[in-house]
Coordinates of C-alpha atoms in Angstrom, one line a residue:
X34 CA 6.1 36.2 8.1
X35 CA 4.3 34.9 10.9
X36 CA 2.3 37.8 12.7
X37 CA 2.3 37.1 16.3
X38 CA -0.4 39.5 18.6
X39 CA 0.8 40.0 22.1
X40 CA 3.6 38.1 22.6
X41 CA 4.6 39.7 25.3
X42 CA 3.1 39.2 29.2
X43 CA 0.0 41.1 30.1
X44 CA -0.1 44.1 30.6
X45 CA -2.7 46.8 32.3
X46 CA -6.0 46.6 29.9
X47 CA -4.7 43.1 28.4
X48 CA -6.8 40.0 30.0
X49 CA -4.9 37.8 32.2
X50 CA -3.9 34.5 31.5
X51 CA -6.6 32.1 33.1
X52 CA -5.0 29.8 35.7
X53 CA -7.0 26.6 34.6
X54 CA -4.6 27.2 31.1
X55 CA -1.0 28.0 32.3
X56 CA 1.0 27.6 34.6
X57 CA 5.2 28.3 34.4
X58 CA 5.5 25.5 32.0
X59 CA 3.0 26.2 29.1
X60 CA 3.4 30.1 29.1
X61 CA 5.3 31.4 26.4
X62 CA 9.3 31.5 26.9
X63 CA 10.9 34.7 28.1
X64 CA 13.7 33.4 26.7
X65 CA 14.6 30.8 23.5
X66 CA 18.2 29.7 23.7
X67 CA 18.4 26.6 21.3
X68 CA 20.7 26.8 18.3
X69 CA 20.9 24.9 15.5
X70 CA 23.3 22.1 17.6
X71 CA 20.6 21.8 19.7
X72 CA 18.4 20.9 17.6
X73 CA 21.0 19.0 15.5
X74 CA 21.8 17.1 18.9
X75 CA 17.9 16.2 19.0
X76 CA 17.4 14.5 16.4
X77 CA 20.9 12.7 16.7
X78 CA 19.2 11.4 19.7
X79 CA 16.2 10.4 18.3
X80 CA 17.6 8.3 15.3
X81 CA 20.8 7.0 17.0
X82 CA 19.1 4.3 18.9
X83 CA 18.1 0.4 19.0
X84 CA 15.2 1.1 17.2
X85 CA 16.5 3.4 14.4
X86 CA 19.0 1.4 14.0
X87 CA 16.8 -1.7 13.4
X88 CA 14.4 0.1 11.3
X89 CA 17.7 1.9 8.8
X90 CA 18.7 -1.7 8.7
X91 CA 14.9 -3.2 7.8
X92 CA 14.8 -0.9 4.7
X93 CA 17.9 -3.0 3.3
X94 CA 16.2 -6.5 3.1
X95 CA 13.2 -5.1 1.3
X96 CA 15.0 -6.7 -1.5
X97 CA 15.8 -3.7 -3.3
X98 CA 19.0 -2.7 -4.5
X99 CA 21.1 -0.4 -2.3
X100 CA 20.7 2.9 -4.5
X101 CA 16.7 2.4 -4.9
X102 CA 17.2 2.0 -0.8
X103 CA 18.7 5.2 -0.4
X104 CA 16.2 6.7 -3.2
X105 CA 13.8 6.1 -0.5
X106 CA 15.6 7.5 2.3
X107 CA 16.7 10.6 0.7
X108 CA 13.3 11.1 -0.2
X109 CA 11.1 9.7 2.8
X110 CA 13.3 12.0 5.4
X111 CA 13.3 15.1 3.1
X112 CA 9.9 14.6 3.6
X113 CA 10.1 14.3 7.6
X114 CA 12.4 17.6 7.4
X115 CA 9.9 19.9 5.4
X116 CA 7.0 18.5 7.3
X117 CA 9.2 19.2 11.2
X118 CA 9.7 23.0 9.5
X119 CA 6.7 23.5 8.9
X120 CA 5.0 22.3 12.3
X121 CA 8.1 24.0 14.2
X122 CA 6.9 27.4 13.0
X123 CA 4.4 28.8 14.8
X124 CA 5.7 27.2 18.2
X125 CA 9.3 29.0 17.6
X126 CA 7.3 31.8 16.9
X127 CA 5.1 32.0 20.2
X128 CA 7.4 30.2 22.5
X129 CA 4.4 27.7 23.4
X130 CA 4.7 23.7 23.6
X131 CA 2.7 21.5 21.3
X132 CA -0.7 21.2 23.4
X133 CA -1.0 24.9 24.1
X134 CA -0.4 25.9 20.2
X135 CA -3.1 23.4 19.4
X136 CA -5.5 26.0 21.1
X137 CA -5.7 28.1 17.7
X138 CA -6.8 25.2 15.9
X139 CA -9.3 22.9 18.5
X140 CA -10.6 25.6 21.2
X141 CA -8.5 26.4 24.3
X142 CA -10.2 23.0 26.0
X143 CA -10.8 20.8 23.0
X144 CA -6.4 20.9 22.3
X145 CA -7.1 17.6 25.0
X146 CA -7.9 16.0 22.5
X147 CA -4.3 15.8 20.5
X148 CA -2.5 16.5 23.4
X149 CA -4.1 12.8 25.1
X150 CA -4.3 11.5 22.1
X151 CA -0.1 12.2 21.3
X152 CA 0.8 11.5 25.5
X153 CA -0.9 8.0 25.4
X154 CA 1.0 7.0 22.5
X155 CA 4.2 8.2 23.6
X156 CA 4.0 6.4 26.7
X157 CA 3.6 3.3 25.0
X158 CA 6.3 3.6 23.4
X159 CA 8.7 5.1 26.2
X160 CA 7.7 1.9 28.1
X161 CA 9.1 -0.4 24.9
X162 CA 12.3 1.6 24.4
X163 CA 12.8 1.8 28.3
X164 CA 12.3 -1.9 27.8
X165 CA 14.9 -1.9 24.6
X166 CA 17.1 -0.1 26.7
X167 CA 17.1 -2.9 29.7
X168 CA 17.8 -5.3 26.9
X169 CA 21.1 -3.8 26.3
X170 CA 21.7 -3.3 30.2
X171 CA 21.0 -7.1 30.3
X172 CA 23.9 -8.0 28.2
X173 CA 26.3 -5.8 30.0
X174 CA 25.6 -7.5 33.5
X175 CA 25.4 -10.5 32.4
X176 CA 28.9 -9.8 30.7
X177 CA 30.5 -8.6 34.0
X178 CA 28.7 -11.1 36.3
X179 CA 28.0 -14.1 34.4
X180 CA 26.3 -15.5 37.4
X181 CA 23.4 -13.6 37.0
X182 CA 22.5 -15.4 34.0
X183 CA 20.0 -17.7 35.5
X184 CA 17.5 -14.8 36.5
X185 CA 17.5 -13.9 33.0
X186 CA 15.9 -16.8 32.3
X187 CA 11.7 -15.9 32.4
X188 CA 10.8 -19.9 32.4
X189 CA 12.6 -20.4 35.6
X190 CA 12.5 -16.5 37.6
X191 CA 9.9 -14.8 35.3
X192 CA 6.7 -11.9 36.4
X193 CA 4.7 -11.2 33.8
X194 CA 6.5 -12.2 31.1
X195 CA 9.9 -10.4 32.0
X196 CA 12.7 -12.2 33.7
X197 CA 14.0 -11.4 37.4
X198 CA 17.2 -9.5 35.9
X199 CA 14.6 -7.7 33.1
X200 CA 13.0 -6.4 36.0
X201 CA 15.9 -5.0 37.7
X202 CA 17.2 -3.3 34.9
X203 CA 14.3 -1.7 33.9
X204 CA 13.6 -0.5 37.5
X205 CA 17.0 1.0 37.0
X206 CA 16.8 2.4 33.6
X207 CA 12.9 3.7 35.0
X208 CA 14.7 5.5 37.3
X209 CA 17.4 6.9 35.7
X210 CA 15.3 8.6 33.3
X211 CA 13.1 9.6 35.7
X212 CA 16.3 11.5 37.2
X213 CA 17.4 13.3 34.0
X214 CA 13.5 14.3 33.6
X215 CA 13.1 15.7 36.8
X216 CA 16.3 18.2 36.4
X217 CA 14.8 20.0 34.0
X218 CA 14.6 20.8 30.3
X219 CA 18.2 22.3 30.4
X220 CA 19.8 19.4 31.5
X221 CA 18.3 17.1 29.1
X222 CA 19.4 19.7 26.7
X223 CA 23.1 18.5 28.2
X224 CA 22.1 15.1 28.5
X225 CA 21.2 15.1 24.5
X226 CA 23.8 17.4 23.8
X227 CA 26.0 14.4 24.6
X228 CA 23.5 10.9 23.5
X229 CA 23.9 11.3 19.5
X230 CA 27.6 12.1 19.1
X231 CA 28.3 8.9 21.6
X232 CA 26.6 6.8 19.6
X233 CA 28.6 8.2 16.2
X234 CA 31.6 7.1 18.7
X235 CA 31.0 3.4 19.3
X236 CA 29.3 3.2 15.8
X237 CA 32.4 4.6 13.8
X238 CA 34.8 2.2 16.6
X239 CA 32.1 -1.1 16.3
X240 CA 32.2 -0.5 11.5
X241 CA 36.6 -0.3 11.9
X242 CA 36.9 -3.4 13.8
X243 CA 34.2 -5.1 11.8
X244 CA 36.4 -3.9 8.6
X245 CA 39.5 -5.0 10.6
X246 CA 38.3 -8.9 11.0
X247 CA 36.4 -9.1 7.2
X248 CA 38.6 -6.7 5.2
X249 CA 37.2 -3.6 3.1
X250 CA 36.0 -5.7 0.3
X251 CA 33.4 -7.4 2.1
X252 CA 31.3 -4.9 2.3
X253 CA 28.3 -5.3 0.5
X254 CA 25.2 -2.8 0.7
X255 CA 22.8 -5.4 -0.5
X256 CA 21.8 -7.2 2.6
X257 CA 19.8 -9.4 0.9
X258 CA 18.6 -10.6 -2.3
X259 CA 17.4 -7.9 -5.1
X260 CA 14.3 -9.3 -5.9
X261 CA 12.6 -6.3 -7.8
X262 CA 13.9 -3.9 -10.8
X263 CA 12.5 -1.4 -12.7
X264 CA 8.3 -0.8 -12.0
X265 CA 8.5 -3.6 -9.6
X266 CA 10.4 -2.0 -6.9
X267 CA 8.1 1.1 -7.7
X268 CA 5.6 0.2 -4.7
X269 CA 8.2 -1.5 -2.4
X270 CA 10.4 1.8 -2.5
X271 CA 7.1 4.1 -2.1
X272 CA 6.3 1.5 1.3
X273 CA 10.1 2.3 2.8
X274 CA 9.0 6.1 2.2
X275 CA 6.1 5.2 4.1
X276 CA 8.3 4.1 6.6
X277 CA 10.5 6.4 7.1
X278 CA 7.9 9.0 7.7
X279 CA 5.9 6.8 10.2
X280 CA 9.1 6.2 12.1
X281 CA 9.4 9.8 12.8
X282 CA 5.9 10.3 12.7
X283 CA 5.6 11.3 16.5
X284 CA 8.3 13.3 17.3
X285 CA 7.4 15.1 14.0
X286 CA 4.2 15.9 15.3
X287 CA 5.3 17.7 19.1
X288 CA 8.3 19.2 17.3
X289 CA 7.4 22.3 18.7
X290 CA 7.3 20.8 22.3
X291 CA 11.4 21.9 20.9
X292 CA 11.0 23.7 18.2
X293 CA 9.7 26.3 21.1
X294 CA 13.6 26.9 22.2
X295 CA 15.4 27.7 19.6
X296 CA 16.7 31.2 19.3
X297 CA 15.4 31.7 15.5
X298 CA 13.0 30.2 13.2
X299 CA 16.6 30.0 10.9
X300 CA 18.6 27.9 13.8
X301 CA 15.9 25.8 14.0
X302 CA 15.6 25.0 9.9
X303 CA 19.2 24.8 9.8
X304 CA 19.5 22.1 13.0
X305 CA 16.7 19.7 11.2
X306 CA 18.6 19.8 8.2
X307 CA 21.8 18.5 9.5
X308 CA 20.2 16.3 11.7
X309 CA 17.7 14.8 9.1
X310 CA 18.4 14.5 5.7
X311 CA 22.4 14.6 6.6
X312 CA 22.6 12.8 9.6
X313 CA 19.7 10.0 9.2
X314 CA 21.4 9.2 5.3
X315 CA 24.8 9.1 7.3
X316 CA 23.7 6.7 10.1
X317 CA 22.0 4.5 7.5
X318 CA 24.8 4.0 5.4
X319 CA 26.7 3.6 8.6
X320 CA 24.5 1.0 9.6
X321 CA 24.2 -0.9 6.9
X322 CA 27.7 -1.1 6.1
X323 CA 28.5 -2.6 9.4
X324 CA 25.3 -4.9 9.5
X325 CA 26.8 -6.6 6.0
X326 CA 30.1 -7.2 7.7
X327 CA 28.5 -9.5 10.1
X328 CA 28.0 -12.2 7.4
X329 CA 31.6 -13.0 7.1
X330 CA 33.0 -12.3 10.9
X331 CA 30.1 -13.9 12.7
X332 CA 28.5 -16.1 10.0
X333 CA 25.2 -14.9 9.8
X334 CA 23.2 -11.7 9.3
X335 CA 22.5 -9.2 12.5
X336 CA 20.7 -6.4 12.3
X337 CA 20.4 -5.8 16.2
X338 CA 23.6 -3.4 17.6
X339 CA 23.9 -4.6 21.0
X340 CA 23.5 -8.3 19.5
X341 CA 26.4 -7.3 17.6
X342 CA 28.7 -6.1 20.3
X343 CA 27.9 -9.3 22.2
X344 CA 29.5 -11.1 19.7
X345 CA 32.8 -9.5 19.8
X346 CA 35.2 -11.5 22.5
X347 CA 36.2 -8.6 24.5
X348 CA 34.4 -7.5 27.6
X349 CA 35.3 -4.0 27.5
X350 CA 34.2 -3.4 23.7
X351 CA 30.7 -5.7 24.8
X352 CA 30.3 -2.9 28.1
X353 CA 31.1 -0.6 26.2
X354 CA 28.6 -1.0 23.0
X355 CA 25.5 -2.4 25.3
X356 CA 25.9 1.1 27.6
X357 CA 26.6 3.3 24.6
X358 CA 23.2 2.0 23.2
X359 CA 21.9 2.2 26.2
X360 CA 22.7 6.0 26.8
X361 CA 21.5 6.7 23.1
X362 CA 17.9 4.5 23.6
X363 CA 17.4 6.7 26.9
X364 CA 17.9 10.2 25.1
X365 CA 15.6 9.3 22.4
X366 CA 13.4 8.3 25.3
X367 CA 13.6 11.0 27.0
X368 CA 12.9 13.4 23.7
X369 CA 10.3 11.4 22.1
X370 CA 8.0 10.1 24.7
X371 CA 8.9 11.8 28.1
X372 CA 8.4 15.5 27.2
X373 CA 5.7 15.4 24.9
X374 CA 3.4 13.3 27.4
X375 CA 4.6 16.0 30.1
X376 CA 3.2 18.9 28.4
X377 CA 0.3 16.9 26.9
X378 CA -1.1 16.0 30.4
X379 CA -0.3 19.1 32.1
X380 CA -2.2 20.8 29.7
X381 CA -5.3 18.9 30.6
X382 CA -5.1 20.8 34.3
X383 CA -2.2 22.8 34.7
X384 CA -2.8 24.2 38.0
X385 CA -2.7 20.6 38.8
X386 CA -0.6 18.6 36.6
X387 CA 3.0 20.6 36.6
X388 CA 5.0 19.4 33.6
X389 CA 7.0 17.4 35.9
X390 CA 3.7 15.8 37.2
X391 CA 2.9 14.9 33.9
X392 CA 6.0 13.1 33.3
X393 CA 5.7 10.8 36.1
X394 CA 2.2 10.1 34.8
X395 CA 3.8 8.8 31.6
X396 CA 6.2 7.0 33.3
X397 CA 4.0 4.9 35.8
X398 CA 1.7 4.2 33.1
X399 CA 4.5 3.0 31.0
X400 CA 5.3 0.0 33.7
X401 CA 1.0 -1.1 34.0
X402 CA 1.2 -1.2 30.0
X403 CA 4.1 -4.6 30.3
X404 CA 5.4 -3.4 27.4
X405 CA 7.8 -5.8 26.8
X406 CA 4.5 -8.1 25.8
X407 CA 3.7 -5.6 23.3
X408 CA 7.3 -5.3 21.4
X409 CA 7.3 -9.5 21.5
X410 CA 4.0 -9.7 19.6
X411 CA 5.2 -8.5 15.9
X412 CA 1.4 -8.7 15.0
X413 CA 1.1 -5.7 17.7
X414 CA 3.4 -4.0 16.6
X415 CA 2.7 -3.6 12.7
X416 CA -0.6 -3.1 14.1
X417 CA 0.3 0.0 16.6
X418 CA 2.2 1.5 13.6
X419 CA -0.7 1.7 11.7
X420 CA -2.6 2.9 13.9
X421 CA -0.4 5.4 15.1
X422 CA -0.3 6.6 11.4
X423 CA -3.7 6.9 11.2
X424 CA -4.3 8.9 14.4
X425 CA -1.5 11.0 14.2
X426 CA -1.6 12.0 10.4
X427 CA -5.0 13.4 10.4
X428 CA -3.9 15.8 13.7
X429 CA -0.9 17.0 11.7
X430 CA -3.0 18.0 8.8
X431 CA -5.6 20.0 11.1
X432 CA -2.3 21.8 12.7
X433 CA -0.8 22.6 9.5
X434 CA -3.7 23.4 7.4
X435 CA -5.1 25.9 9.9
X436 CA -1.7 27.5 10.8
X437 CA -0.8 28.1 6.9
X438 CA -4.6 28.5 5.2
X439 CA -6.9 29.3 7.4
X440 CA -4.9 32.0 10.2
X441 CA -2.3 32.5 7.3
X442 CA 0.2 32.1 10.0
X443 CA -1.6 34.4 12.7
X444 CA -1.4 34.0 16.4
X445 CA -2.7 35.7 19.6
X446 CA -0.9 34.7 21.9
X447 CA -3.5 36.2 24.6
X448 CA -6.0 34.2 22.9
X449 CA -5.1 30.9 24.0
X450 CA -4.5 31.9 27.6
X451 CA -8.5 33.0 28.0
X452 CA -11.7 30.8 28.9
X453 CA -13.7 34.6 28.1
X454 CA -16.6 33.5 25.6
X455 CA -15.5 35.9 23.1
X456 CA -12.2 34.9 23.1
X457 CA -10.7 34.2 20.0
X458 CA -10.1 30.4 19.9
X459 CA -13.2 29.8 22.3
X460 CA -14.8 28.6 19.4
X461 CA -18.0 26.3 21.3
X462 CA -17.6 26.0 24.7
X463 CA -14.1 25.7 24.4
X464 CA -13.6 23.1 21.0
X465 CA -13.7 23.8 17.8
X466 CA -16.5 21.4 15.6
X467 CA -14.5 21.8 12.3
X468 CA -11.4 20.7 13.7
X469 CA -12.7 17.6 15.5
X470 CA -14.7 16.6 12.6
X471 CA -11.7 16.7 10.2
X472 CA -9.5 14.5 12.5
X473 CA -11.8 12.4 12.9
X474 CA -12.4 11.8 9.2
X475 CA -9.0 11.6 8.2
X476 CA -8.6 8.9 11.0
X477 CA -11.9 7.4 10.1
X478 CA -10.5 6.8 6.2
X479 CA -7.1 6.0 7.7
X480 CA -8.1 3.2 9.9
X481 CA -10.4 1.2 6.8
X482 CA -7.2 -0.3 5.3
X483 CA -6.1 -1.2 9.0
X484 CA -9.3 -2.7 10.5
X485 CA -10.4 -4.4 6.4
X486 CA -7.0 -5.7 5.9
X487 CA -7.5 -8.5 4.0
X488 CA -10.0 -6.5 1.9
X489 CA -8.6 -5.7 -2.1
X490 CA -5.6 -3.4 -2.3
X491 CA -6.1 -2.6 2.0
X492 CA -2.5 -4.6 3.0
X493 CA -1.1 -2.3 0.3
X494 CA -3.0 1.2 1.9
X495 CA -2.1 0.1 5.0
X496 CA 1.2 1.3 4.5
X497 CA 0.0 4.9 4.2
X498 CA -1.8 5.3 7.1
X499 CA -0.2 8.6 8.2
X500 CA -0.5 10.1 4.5
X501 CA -4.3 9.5 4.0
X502 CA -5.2 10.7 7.5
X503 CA -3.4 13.7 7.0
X504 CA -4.9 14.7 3.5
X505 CA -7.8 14.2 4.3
X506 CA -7.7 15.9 7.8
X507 CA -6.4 18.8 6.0
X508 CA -8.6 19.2 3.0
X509 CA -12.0 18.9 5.0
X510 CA -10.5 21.1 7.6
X511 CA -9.6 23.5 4.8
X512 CA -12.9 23.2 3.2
X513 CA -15.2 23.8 6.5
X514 CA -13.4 26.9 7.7
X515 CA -11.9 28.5 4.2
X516 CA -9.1 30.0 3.8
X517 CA -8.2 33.1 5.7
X518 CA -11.4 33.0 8.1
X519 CA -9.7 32.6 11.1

């Protein structure tokens, strides 16, 4: 049982909370109202998108068979729901966000150091799924005004690689988010609430009339050719693990930037489990099953959803898909790489950077990046998943190995509110050596196979970025301040 010291405010003969480490957004919650939908809802969100529907889809042209492909997804996303337990604990159990529970483990100033290191990642990628998003919005306009085609063209009306109408619809999905940000986190609780089950809507409606054109037995769960059997398909089901667990490899990590809400450590557990293992295992299938249809009604193999629904020859079932994916790529925005940069740079001055502040940081920085250049580069990509893997693993292993081995699942709250010298997680000046040191060895060790890969075995390692930085993080973090010191 976590034991929590202080969890309550300050009071007479308690120190104060220091202003240059809270303000209203990073104290502790007076109140957690999440329940297990909530959290359910969250994750529904997160997965029920462009890219989780590409990646689900990816995992079925590996050429394995379809039950060694769901081998690996029961087992990679059971792996994503222990993990998201165990790093929604102790922020459930203080009420704090992500950055400020980070304080226990790298010093009440050095928790920078994740917290900039998760926010610049996630508004990279809120600037490609904002971008993902406009895609879909494309398709819809130029649907309903086929006039605008023309200034989709980026040869003829293009700015930096993106197209005239690319521009407008990203302005417009920019803002939009923006909007549903800046109410606060109860709306988007609403706004989520309502992104995942919508998507389950047109998902269910797009699979029926796919089944309606092709008929039931051309289903086929095999989307390609089953080129491995037996050992073979050992390593190639071990890399779609891999996978699974680097797709969810951010969110995973700020968890408790959510985890933080809900009512009980149990609502919480219970929440992950429907909307991981159940509801990620559903969606694939789901996915799947309709991606195989497209061979026989469109002749050819699409693994793209709002591709799909541009196919069909109806422009209320084309508006209908593109803004339904649309919606759906916005919440999983919104959750994955809107709120955890807010936190993450608010914590660097939160007198100064409000959480709303540091949302519109991630947001402006997510236009200077052009991140539709980045997501047409595939070479960039593959590369940015690795090294996301390797940067992010090795933090999680830190967080975890301290909370569980070295505090045994001990917090003062108090603690991480004080700049005094003897304050518990003062550590040096504010950072803690033996926390930076393991990260940066486990991200050191994770990034050889990256930066050497065309050296023996590295294209293979390269796979398990996330894994090696996280063991490694965790054992030399484990080893440097021993078990029950803190």
């Amino acid at each position: 049982m976590t034991d929590i010291v202080s969890r309550e405010a300050p009071v007479a003969g308690e120190p104060a909370r220091d202003p240059r480490l809270t303000n209203e957004d990073l104290a502790p919650l007076a109140e957690q109202t999440w329940g297990s939908y909530n959290i359910f809802a969250f994750w529904m969100s997160d997965v029920h998108s462009v890219g989780g529907y590409v990646t689900a889809g990816s995992l079925f042209v590996l050429g394995l068979s379809s039950w060694q492909v769901l081998i690996a997804l029961v087992v990679g996303i059971s792996i994503v729901y222990v993990f998201c337990n165990l790093v929604a604990k102790p922020s459930q159990a203080t009420g704090v966000p992500f950055p400020v529970i980070c304080r226990t483990v790298f010093g009440v100033r050095g928790a920078n150091i994740p917290a900039i290191i998760r926010g610049l990642i996630a508004v990279a990628w809120y600037g490609i799924q904002t971008y993902l998003a406009s895609v879909a919005l494309d398709v819809v306009l130029i649907k309903l005004f086929p006039g605008l085609a023309p200034l989709a063209d980026v040869g003829r009306y293009g700015f930096l690689g993106l197209p005239l109408l690319g521009w407008v619809s990203y302005a417009v999905l920019w803002v939009l988010q923006a909007a549903v940000f800046w109410t606060g986190m109860e709306s988007i609780r609403r706004f989520i609430d309502f992104c995942g089950p919508a998507v389950y809507v047109v998902m269910f409606l797009l699979c029926g009339y796919l089944i309606h054109k092709a008929g039931w037995g051309a289903i086929d769960l095999n989307l390609g050719e089953v080129r491995y059997s037996g050992f073979d398909a050992l390593p190639v089901m071990l890399g779609a693990i891999a996978l699974v667990v680097a797709y969810f490899s951010g969110p995973m990590l700020n968890f408790g930037d959510f985890s933080r809400y809900g009512r009980s450590f149990a609502a919480v557990r219970r929440g992950n489990l429907l909307g991981l293992p159940v509801n990620f295992l559903m969606f694939s299938i789901l996915v799947v099953v309709t991606a195989s249809l497209t061979v026989p009604v469109f002749g050819e193999l699409i693994t793209d959803p709002v591709s799909t629904v541009a196919r069909i020859d109806s422009t209320f079932a084309i508006v209908l898909g593109a803004l339904t994916f649309t919606v759906a790529t916005i919440g999983i925005n919104i959750v994955a790489n809107f709120i955890s940069p807010a936190f993450d740079f608010s914590n660097v001055s939160p007198q100064k950077i409000s959480w709303r502040a540091g949302g519109m940081i991630a947001a402006v920085g997510s236009v200077l990046i052009t991140p539709w250049n980045l997501y047409n580069n595939p070479d960039v990509i593959h590369y940015t998943l690795e090294v996301l893997g390797a940067f992010i693993g090795p933090l999680f292993g830190v967080l975890i190995a301290h909370y569980y081995v070295v505090s045994r699942q001990r917090v003062d709250v108090d603690a991480m509110f004080t700049m005094a010298e003897d304050g518990k997680y003062f550590y040096r000046n504010g950072y803690n050596p033996k926390a930076v040191i393991a990260t940066v060895a486990g991200a050191a060790l994770a990034l050889v196979p990256v930066l050497w890969s065309r050296g023996p075995g590295m294209a293979t390692a390269a796979q398990y970025t996330w894994f090696i930085g996280m063991a490694v993080a965790f054992a030399v973090h484990t080893v440097l301040s021993g078990r029950g010191a803190d």
